[in-house]
Amino acid sequence: MANHPLIAPSILSADFARLADEVAAVQGPPGSGADWLHVDVMDAHFVPNLTLGLPVVQSLQKSADLPLDCHLMIENPDRWAIGYAESGAYNVTVHVEAADDPVKLARDLRAAGSKAGLAIKPNTPLEPYVDVLKSYDTLLVMSVEPGFGGQKFIADVLDKVRKARTMVDTGHLNLVVEIDGGINADTIEQAAEAGVDCFVAGSAVYAADDPGRAVEGLRSQVQSASSRSRS
Ligand code: DX5
Ligand code: ZN
């Protein structure tokens, strides 16, 4: 596990008519609050849902003080992902199931100034992509079928997290291991114990009365799970 666990609230569960306020609600003073802001881009083709695209990300880029973690659930990321990197996103994640040439795409994203992230759906195995992952900075393990917030956590994907963690800890890969889907107070500790570095949480943060406190609650659960697994 990374020394500093990262918490990335997903604005998919926020009120889209009040986005700036919703971002401010999870942004703390330095050293607290959310680490990244997770932005789910869906195109109604790769997934059966439509959310937001480049113009909204560009506006968020101007108004939010958090690094943007753009998760592109879109077809043809080889063509469209670059715009998100050029807009200043901190990390741009594409789905391996949608990318034609993921190694070239990672190179293009990095050349445009962002980190490169690779996402895998719950039923996509990790092994075939280990070489490809050498070109990437983050691995997003989906723990629900992509498309919607508020779904139930699929614990089976933690095997992939454990494998990725081992490859990172043994120096075979150099990646932030991120998990996305169904992360809440009931599931985050098992994800932490499996070796996740970055925890995306949508409904667990934005359905809470106080999203900022929800972020801190998740973070303290990760910290206690990691001190347990170290002892
Ligand atoms: C789902 C999205 C997730 C979603 C997670 O396709 O990628 O980022 O916002 O929402 P929760 O945390 O509610 O499962
Ligand atoms: Zn996501």
Coordinates of C-alpha atoms and ligand atoms in Angstrom, one line a residue:
M1 CA 0.0 0.0 0.0
A2 CA 1.1 3.6 -0.7
N3 CA 2.3 5.5 2.4
H4 CA -0.4 8.0 1.8
P5 CA -3.8 6.5 0.7
L6 CA -5.6 8.5 -1.9
I7 CA -9.3 9.2 -1.7
A8 CA -11.0 10.2 -4.9
P9 CA -14.6 11.2 -4.7
S10 CA -16.6 10.6 -7.9
I11 CA -18.8 13.5 -8.9
L12 CA -21.0 11.0 -10.8
S13 CA -23.1 11.0 -7.6
A14 CA -22.9 14.8 -7.1
D15 CA -25.6 17.2 -8.0
F16 CA -24.6 18.2 -11.6
A17 CA -26.4 21.5 -11.3
R18 CA -24.2 22.5 -8.4
L19 CA -20.9 21.1 -9.4
A20 CA -18.6 23.8 -8.1
D21 CA -20.3 23.6 -4.6
E22 CA -20.1 19.8 -4.7
V23 CA -16.4 19.9 -5.4
A24 CA -15.8 22.5 -2.7
A25 CA -17.6 20.2 -0.2
V26 CA -14.8 17.5 -0.6
Q27 CA -11.9 19.9 -0.9
G28 CA -10.1 20.4 2.4
P29 CA -7.2 22.6 3.5
P30 CA -3.8 21.2 2.5
G31 CA -3.3 17.8 4.2
S32 CA -7.0 17.0 4.4
G33 CA -10.0 16.4 2.2
A34 CA -10.0 14.6 -1.1
D35 CA -6.8 13.9 -2.9
W36 CA -8.1 13.6 -6.5
L37 CA -11.5 14.4 -8.0
H38 CA -12.8 11.4 -10.0
V39 CA -14.7 12.4 -13.2
D40 CA -16.6 9.7 -15.0
V41 CA -17.0 10.4 -18.7
M42 CA -19.5 8.1 -20.4
D43 CA -20.5 8.1 -24.0
A44 CA -23.7 5.9 -24.1
H45 CA -21.8 3.4 -26.3
F46 CA -19.0 1.8 -24.3
V47 CA -21.5 1.9 -21.4
P48 CA -25.3 2.4 -21.3
N49 CA -25.1 5.8 -19.7
L50 CA -24.2 9.3 -20.8
T51 CA -22.6 11.8 -18.4
L52 CA -20.3 14.7 -19.3
G53 CA -17.5 15.4 -21.7
L54 CA -14.6 17.7 -22.4
P55 CA -16.3 21.1 -21.9
V56 CA -17.4 20.2 -18.4
V57 CA -13.9 18.8 -17.6
Q58 CA -12.4 22.1 -18.9
S59 CA -14.7 24.1 -16.6
L60 CA -13.8 21.9 -13.6
Q61 CA -10.2 22.3 -14.5
K62 CA -10.5 26.0 -14.0
S63 CA -12.7 26.0 -10.9
A64 CA -11.5 23.0 -8.9
D65 CA -8.3 23.0 -6.8
L66 CA -8.0 19.2 -6.9
P67 CA -6.2 17.1 -9.5
L68 CA -8.7 15.7 -11.9
D69 CA -8.8 11.9 -12.3
C70 CA -10.7 11.4 -15.6
H71 CA -12.1 7.9 -16.1
L72 CA -13.1 7.6 -19.7
M73 CA -15.8 5.0 -20.3
I74 CA -15.9 5.7 -24.0
E75 CA -15.3 4.0 -27.3
N76 CA -12.3 5.0 -29.4
P77 CA -10.2 6.5 -26.5
D78 CA -7.3 6.4 -29.0
R79 CA -8.9 9.3 -30.7
W80 CA -10.6 11.2 -27.8
A81 CA -8.5 10.7 -24.6
I82 CA -5.8 13.1 -25.6
G83 CA -8.1 16.2 -25.3
Y84 CA -8.5 15.5 -21.6
A85 CA -4.8 15.3 -21.1
E86 CA -4.4 18.6 -23.1
S87 CA -7.0 20.2 -20.8
G88 CA -4.8 19.7 -17.8
A89 CA -6.3 16.5 -16.2
Y90 CA -3.8 15.0 -13.8
N91 CA -4.6 11.4 -14.8
V92 CA -6.5 10.1 -17.8
T93 CA -7.7 6.6 -17.6
V94 CA -8.9 4.6 -20.6
H95 CA -10.4 1.2 -20.8
V96 CA -8.3 -1.6 -22.1
E97 CA -11.4 -3.2 -23.6
A98 CA -11.9 -0.1 -25.8
A99 CA -8.3 0.9 -26.7
D100 CA -6.8 -0.2 -30.0
D101 CA -3.2 0.5 -29.2
P102 CA -2.9 1.1 -25.4
V103 CA 0.9 1.4 -25.4
K104 CA 0.8 4.2 -28.0
L105 CA -2.1 5.8 -26.2
A106 CA -0.2 5.9 -22.9
R107 CA 2.7 7.5 -24.7
D108 CA 0.4 10.1 -26.2
L109 CA -1.2 10.9 -22.9
R110 CA 2.1 11.4 -21.1
A111 CA 3.4 13.5 -24.0
A112 CA 0.4 15.7 -23.5
G113 CA 1.2 16.2 -19.8
S114 CA -1.0 13.8 -17.9
K115 CA -0.5 10.5 -16.1
A116 CA -1.8 7.5 -18.1
G117 CA -4.3 5.2 -16.5
L118 CA -5.6 1.8 -17.7
A119 CA -9.0 0.5 -16.5
I120 CA -10.1 -3.1 -16.5
K121 CA -13.7 -4.2 -16.1
P122 CA -14.6 -6.8 -13.4
N123 CA -14.4 -9.8 -15.9
T124 CA -11.2 -8.6 -17.7
P125 CA -8.2 -10.5 -16.5
L126 CA -5.0 -8.8 -15.5
E127 CA -2.3 -11.2 -16.8
P128 CA -2.6 -10.4 -20.6
Y129 CA -1.9 -6.7 -19.9
V130 CA 1.1 -6.9 -17.6
D131 CA 3.5 -5.8 -20.3
V132 CA 1.1 -3.0 -21.4
L133 CA 0.9 -1.8 -17.8
K134 CA 4.7 -1.0 -17.9
S135 CA 3.7 2.0 -20.0
Y136 CA 1.1 3.2 -17.4
D137 CA 1.1 5.2 -14.2
T138 CA -2.2 4.0 -12.7
L139 CA -4.3 0.8 -12.9
L140 CA -8.0 1.2 -12.3
V141 CA -9.6 -2.1 -11.1
M142 CA -13.3 -1.8 -11.6
S143 CA -15.3 -3.4 -8.8
V144 CA -18.7 -2.9 -10.5
E145 CA -19.7 -3.1 -14.1
P146 CA -18.9 0.4 -15.4
G147 CA -21.9 2.7 -16.1
F148 CA -23.6 3.6 -12.9
G149 CA -23.0 4.7 -9.3
G150 CA -24.5 3.0 -6.3
Q151 CA -23.9 -0.7 -7.4
K152 CA -22.8 -3.5 -5.2
F153 CA -19.1 -4.2 -4.7
I154 CA -17.7 -7.3 -6.5
A155 CA -15.2 -8.7 -4.0
D156 CA -13.8 -11.2 -6.5
V157 CA -11.8 -8.4 -8.2
L158 CA -9.6 -8.1 -5.1
D159 CA -7.5 -11.1 -6.5
K160 CA -6.5 -8.8 -9.3
V161 CA -5.6 -6.0 -6.8
R162 CA -3.4 -8.5 -4.8
K163 CA -1.6 -9.6 -8.0
A164 CA -1.0 -6.0 -9.0
R165 CA 0.1 -5.0 -5.5
T166 CA 2.7 -7.9 -5.5
M167 CA 4.0 -6.8 -8.9
V168 CA 4.4 -3.2 -7.7
D169 CA 6.0 -4.2 -4.4
T170 CA 8.5 -6.5 -6.2
G171 CA 9.4 -3.8 -8.7
H172 CA 7.9 -5.4 -11.8
L173 CA 5.4 -2.6 -12.2
N174 CA 5.4 1.0 -11.0
L175 CA 1.7 1.9 -10.7
V176 CA -0.9 3.5 -8.4
V177 CA -3.5 0.8 -7.8
E178 CA -6.9 2.3 -7.9
I179 CA -10.3 0.7 -7.2
D180 CA -13.7 2.0 -8.4
G181 CA -17.2 0.9 -7.7
G182 CA -19.1 0.0 -4.5
I183 CA -16.5 1.5 -2.2
N184 CA -18.1 2.5 1.1
A185 CA -17.6 2.0 4.9
D186 CA -18.5 -1.7 4.6
T187 CA -16.0 -2.5 1.7
I188 CA -13.1 -0.1 1.9
E189 CA -11.1 -2.0 4.5
Q190 CA -11.0 -5.2 2.5
A191 CA -9.8 -3.2 -0.5
A192 CA -7.2 -1.5 1.6
E193 CA -6.0 -4.9 2.9
A194 CA -5.7 -6.2 -0.6
G195 CA -3.3 -3.4 -1.4
V196 CA -5.3 -0.5 -3.1
D197 CA -3.5 2.9 -3.1
C198 CA -6.4 5.0 -4.4
F199 CA -10.1 4.6 -3.5
V200 CA -12.8 6.1 -5.7
A201 CA -16.1 6.6 -3.9
G202 CA -19.2 8.2 -5.4
S203 CA -22.4 7.4 -3.5
A204 CA -20.6 6.8 -0.2
V205 CA -19.4 10.4 -0.3
Y206 CA -22.1 12.3 -2.1
A207 CA -25.1 10.6 -0.5
A208 CA -23.7 11.5 2.9
D209 CA -25.0 14.5 4.8
D210 CA -21.5 15.9 5.0
P211 CA -19.4 14.7 2.0
G212 CA -16.2 16.2 3.5
R213 CA -16.6 14.2 6.7
A214 CA -17.4 11.1 4.6
V215 CA -14.0 11.5 2.9
E216 CA -12.2 11.7 6.2
G217 CA -14.2 8.7 7.6
L218 CA -13.1 6.6 4.6
R219 CA -9.5 7.7 5.0
S220 CA -9.4 6.8 8.7
Q221 CA -10.8 3.3 7.8
V222 CA -8.0 2.8 5.3
Q223 CA -5.4 3.9 7.8
S224 CA -6.7 1.5 10.5
A225 CA -6.9 -1.4 8.0
S226 CA -3.3 -0.7 6.9
S227 CA -2.0 -0.6 10.4
R228 CA -3.8 -3.9 11.1
S229 CA -2.3 -5.6 8.0
R230 CA 1.2 -4.3 9.0
S231 CA 1.0 -5.7 12.6
Ligands
DX5_1 C1 -19.1 3.6 -12.4 C2 -18.1 4.8 -12.1 C3 -17.8 5.0 -10.7 C4 -18.9 5.4 -9.9 C5 -18.7 4.8 -8.5 O1 -19.0 3.3 -13.7 O2 -16.9 4.5 -12.8 O3 -16.7 6.0 -10.6 O4 -19.1 6.8 -9.7 O5 -19.8 5.0 -7.8 P1 -20.1 4.3 -6.4 O6 -18.9 4.6 -5.5 O7 -21.4 4.8 -5.9 O8 -20.1 2.8 -6.7
ZN2 ZN -15.2 5.8 -12.3

